[in-house]
Amino acid sequence: SSQIYPIHLPRETRTRRALLICNIEFEHLSRRNGAEVDVAGMTKLLEGLGYMVDVHCNLTSQGMAAVMKDFAGHKEHCTSDSTFLVFMSHGVRAGLCGTKSRDETTDILSLDTIYETFNNKCCRALLGKPKVVIIQSCRGRNIGSVLVSDSADPALPASSLAQAVPAGLEDDAIFEVHLESDFATLHSSTPDTVSWRSSATGSLFIQHLIEEFRNHACNSDLQEIFRKTQHSFGKFPRQLPSQERTTMLRKFYLFPGH
């Protein structure tokens, strides 16, 4: 179907690669106790989904950028159908903290760098293929819940209509494609709010995400799994995962036909 991302190669010849970056130890910030559980859980999940996982820990923002650039250049992406990009660290609204971070402005990896590194200009091998971005980090210091009464909610302002983006064009020898497409991003929390982690069992978001993938990857598309993950936080109002900067043009099934 034209509405579903194709998977052309059989499992035996497919070379799926995933990148996992996790910062646990920092020079000036607190240790992220329990993050080792997240690394082990996500690595096992991704390997079960057919990905070879490149794991890197405790990097500065420059180190993270260099690792991403190297990963984007892997020739295996040419014979892959997708990739997963997983990031776990302390974080601020603007991005992810490197190991030398002191505050909201020092040693921060901008989230834009992720999309710039893997967009259709810089990573041609993944052109037209799903790029799944998973980000486990705080995005501020606010608690994500609010006390509400049983009275009617105040009217919400109408959202402005986004300007339509033109489709790709073909004209003589020039073929244009979207600069940034086929990304699906799930943050562990909404902007300006914290994410919660247990020193014993790892991050709440990663726990829920792994469970939903294990239960539904066999028959649900990616964004439906994301929605189920968000729904699983219904009884924990202090945190709500957020789908953002998603530019998927089709549905992505990890196991189409099953």
Coordinates of C-alpha atoms in Angstrom, one line a residue:
S1 CA 0.0 0.0 0.0
S2 CA 1.2 3.5 -0.8
Q3 CA 0.1 4.5 2.8
I4 CA 2.6 2.1 4.4
Y5 CA 6.4 2.4 4.4
P6 CA 7.8 -0.5 2.3
I7 CA 10.2 -3.1 3.6
H8 CA 11.8 -4.5 0.5
L9 CA 14.5 -6.8 1.8
P10 CA 14.0 -10.1 3.8
R11 CA 15.2 -10.2 7.4
E12 CA 18.3 -12.2 6.3
T13 CA 19.7 -9.5 4.1
R14 CA 18.3 -6.4 5.9
T15 CA 20.8 -4.4 7.9
R16 CA 18.8 -2.4 10.4
R17 CA 21.0 -0.1 12.6
A18 CA 20.0 1.8 15.7
L19 CA 21.9 4.4 17.8
L20 CA 21.6 4.7 21.5
I21 CA 23.3 7.5 23.4
C22 CA 23.0 7.5 27.2
N23 CA 24.7 9.9 29.6
I24 CA 24.9 8.6 33.2
E25 CA 27.9 10.3 34.8
F26 CA 28.4 14.0 34.7
E27 CA 31.1 16.3 35.9
H28 CA 28.8 18.9 37.5
L29 CA 25.3 17.3 37.5
S30 CA 23.9 14.4 39.5
R31 CA 24.4 10.9 38.4
R32 CA 21.4 9.4 36.6
N33 CA 20.9 6.3 38.8
G34 CA 18.9 3.6 37.1
A35 CA 19.8 4.7 33.6
E36 CA 21.7 1.4 33.1
V37 CA 18.4 -0.4 33.3
D38 CA 17.1 1.8 30.5
V39 CA 20.1 1.0 28.3
A40 CA 19.8 -2.7 28.8
G41 CA 16.0 -2.7 28.3
M42 CA 16.1 -0.6 25.1
T43 CA 19.0 -2.5 23.7
K44 CA 17.2 -5.8 24.2
L45 CA 14.0 -4.4 22.7
L46 CA 15.7 -3.0 19.6
E47 CA 17.7 -6.2 19.0
G48 CA 14.4 -8.1 19.2
L49 CA 13.0 -5.7 16.5
G50 CA 15.9 -6.7 14.2
Y51 CA 18.3 -3.7 14.8
M52 CA 22.0 -3.9 15.5
V53 CA 22.4 -1.3 18.3
D54 CA 25.4 1.1 18.6
V55 CA 25.6 2.1 22.3
H56 CA 27.6 5.1 23.5
C57 CA 27.6 6.4 27.0
N58 CA 28.9 9.6 28.8
L59 CA 29.5 12.0 25.9
T60 CA 29.8 15.8 25.7
S61 CA 27.5 17.6 23.3
Q62 CA 30.4 17.6 20.8
G63 CA 30.9 13.9 21.3
M64 CA 27.2 13.2 20.8
A65 CA 27.2 15.2 17.6
A66 CA 30.3 13.4 16.3
V67 CA 28.8 10.0 17.1
M68 CA 25.6 10.9 15.2
K69 CA 27.5 12.1 12.2
D70 CA 29.5 8.9 12.1
F71 CA 26.3 6.8 12.5
A72 CA 24.6 8.7 9.7
G73 CA 27.4 7.8 7.4
H74 CA 27.1 4.0 7.9
K75 CA 26.7 2.2 4.5
E76 CA 24.3 -0.3 6.2
H77 CA 21.6 2.3 6.0
C78 CA 21.4 1.7 2.2
T79 CA 20.2 -1.9 2.8
S80 CA 18.0 -0.9 5.8
D81 CA 14.4 0.2 5.9
S82 CA 14.5 2.5 9.0
T83 CA 16.5 3.5 12.0
F84 CA 16.0 4.2 15.7
L85 CA 17.8 7.1 17.4
V86 CA 17.5 6.9 21.2
F87 CA 18.8 9.6 23.5
M88 CA 18.9 9.5 27.3
S89 CA 20.4 12.3 29.5
H90 CA 19.7 15.2 31.7
G91 CA 18.0 17.8 29.7
V92 CA 16.7 21.4 29.4
R93 CA 14.1 23.0 27.1
A94 CA 16.7 23.6 24.5
G95 CA 18.2 20.2 24.3
L96 CA 20.3 17.4 25.9
C97 CA 23.0 17.9 28.5
G98 CA 26.5 16.7 27.7
T99 CA 28.8 15.4 30.5
K100 CA 30.4 18.8 31.1
S101 CA 27.1 20.7 31.4
R102 CA 26.8 23.1 34.3
D103 CA 23.5 24.8 33.5
E104 CA 21.0 25.5 30.7
T105 CA 23.6 27.0 28.4
T106 CA 26.8 25.0 28.8
D107 CA 27.5 21.8 26.9
I108 CA 24.0 21.4 25.5
L109 CA 23.2 19.4 22.4
S110 CA 20.5 21.2 20.5
L111 CA 17.6 19.0 19.3
D112 CA 17.9 20.6 15.9
T113 CA 21.3 18.9 15.5
I114 CA 19.5 15.5 15.5
Y115 CA 17.2 16.4 12.6
E116 CA 20.0 18.3 10.7
T117 CA 22.3 15.2 10.9
F118 CA 19.7 12.8 9.6
N119 CA 17.6 14.9 7.2
N120 CA 17.4 14.2 3.5
K121 CA 20.3 16.4 2.6
C122 CA 22.8 15.0 5.0
C123 CA 21.8 11.4 5.2
R124 CA 20.7 10.3 1.8
A125 CA 20.9 6.6 2.6
L126 CA 17.8 7.1 4.9
L127 CA 15.9 9.1 2.4
G128 CA 12.2 8.1 2.5
K129 CA 12.8 5.7 5.4
P130 CA 11.4 6.1 8.9
K131 CA 13.7 7.7 11.5
V132 CA 12.3 7.1 14.9
V133 CA 13.6 9.5 17.6
I134 CA 13.2 8.5 21.3
I135 CA 14.2 11.2 23.9
Q136 CA 14.3 10.5 27.6
S137 CA 15.2 13.7 29.4
C138 CA 13.7 16.4 31.5
R139 CA 12.7 19.5 29.5
G140 CA 12.4 21.9 32.4
R141 CA 11.6 22.0 36.1
N142 CA 7.9 22.2 36.1
I143 CA 5.5 19.4 37.3
G144 CA 3.3 18.3 34.4
S145 CA 0.1 18.2 36.4
V146 CA -2.5 20.7 37.5
L147 CA -5.4 20.5 39.9
V148 CA -8.7 21.0 38.2
S149 CA -12.2 21.4 39.6
D150 CA -15.5 19.9 38.4
S151 CA -16.5 23.1 36.8
A152 CA -16.4 23.6 33.0
D153 CA -13.0 24.3 31.6
P154 CA -12.4 27.8 30.2
A155 CA -12.7 28.1 26.5
L156 CA -9.4 27.4 24.7
P157 CA -8.1 29.8 22.1
A158 CA -8.5 28.5 18.5
S159 CA -5.3 27.2 17.1
S160 CA -3.9 29.0 14.1
L161 CA -3.9 27.1 10.8
A162 CA -0.5 26.0 9.7
Q163 CA 0.6 26.9 6.3
A164 CA 0.5 24.0 3.9
V165 CA 3.8 22.6 2.8
P166 CA 4.1 21.8 -1.0
A167 CA 4.8 18.3 -2.0
G168 CA 8.0 17.2 -3.8
L169 CA 8.3 18.5 -7.4
E170 CA 9.9 17.1 -10.4
D171 CA 11.0 19.5 -13.1
D172 CA 13.4 18.5 -15.9
A173 CA 16.6 17.3 -14.3
I174 CA 15.8 18.7 -10.9
F175 CA 14.0 16.6 -8.3
E176 CA 13.1 18.2 -5.0
V177 CA 12.2 16.4 -1.8
H178 CA 11.3 17.6 1.6
L179 CA 14.4 18.6 3.5
E180 CA 13.1 17.0 6.7
S181 CA 10.6 14.1 6.4
D182 CA 9.9 10.6 7.7
F183 CA 10.8 11.5 11.3
A184 CA 8.7 10.2 14.3
T185 CA 9.7 11.7 17.6
L186 CA 8.4 10.8 21.1
H187 CA 9.7 12.8 24.1
S188 CA 9.4 11.5 27.6
S189 CA 7.5 14.6 28.7
T190 CA 5.9 17.8 27.5
P191 CA 8.0 21.0 27.1
D192 CA 9.2 22.7 30.4
T193 CA 8.3 19.7 32.5
V194 CA 10.3 17.0 34.3
S195 CA 10.6 13.3 33.6
W196 CA 10.6 10.7 36.3
R197 CA 13.2 7.9 36.9
S198 CA 13.6 5.2 39.5
S199 CA 17.2 4.4 40.6
A200 CA 16.1 0.7 40.8
T201 CA 13.9 0.2 37.7
G202 CA 14.9 3.0 35.4
S203 CA 12.9 5.7 33.7
L204 CA 9.1 5.5 33.8
F205 CA 8.8 6.5 30.2
I206 CA 11.3 3.8 28.9
Q207 CA 9.5 1.2 31.0
H208 CA 6.1 2.0 29.5
L209 CA 7.5 2.4 25.9
I210 CA 9.2 -1.0 26.0
E211 CA 6.0 -2.7 27.3
E212 CA 3.9 -1.1 24.5
F213 CA 6.3 -2.2 21.8
R214 CA 6.5 -5.7 23.2
N215 CA 2.7 -6.0 23.3
H216 CA 1.8 -4.2 20.0
A217 CA 4.7 -4.0 17.6
C218 CA 3.4 -7.2 16.0
N219 CA 0.2 -5.6 14.7
S220 CA 0.2 -1.9 15.3
D221 CA 1.9 0.9 13.4
L222 CA 4.6 3.1 15.1
Q223 CA 2.4 6.1 15.9
E224 CA -0.3 3.9 17.3
I225 CA 2.3 2.4 19.7
F226 CA 3.3 6.0 20.6
R227 CA -0.3 6.8 21.3
K228 CA -0.7 3.7 23.5
T229 CA 2.4 4.8 25.4
Q230 CA 0.9 8.2 26.0
H231 CA -2.4 6.7 27.1
S232 CA -0.5 4.5 29.6
F233 CA 0.3 7.6 31.6
G234 CA -3.3 8.4 32.2
K235 CA -3.1 7.7 35.9
F236 CA 0.2 9.5 36.3
P237 CA -0.6 13.1 35.6
R238 CA 2.9 14.4 36.5
Q239 CA 4.3 13.3 33.2
L240 CA 2.9 12.9 29.7
P241 CA 5.0 11.8 26.7
S242 CA 4.8 14.1 23.8
Q243 CA 4.8 13.4 20.0
E244 CA 6.6 16.3 18.3
R245 CA 8.3 17.3 15.1
T246 CA 6.8 14.2 13.5
T247 CA 6.9 14.2 9.7
M248 CA 5.9 10.7 8.8
L249 CA 4.3 10.5 5.4
R250 CA 3.0 6.9 5.8
K251 CA 2.4 4.3 8.5
F252 CA 5.4 2.4 9.7
Y253 CA 4.8 -1.3 10.7
L254 CA 7.9 -3.0 12.0
F255 CA 6.4 -6.4 11.1
P256 CA 4.1 -5.7 8.0
G257 CA 1.9 -8.6 7.1
H258 CA 1.9 -10.2 10.6

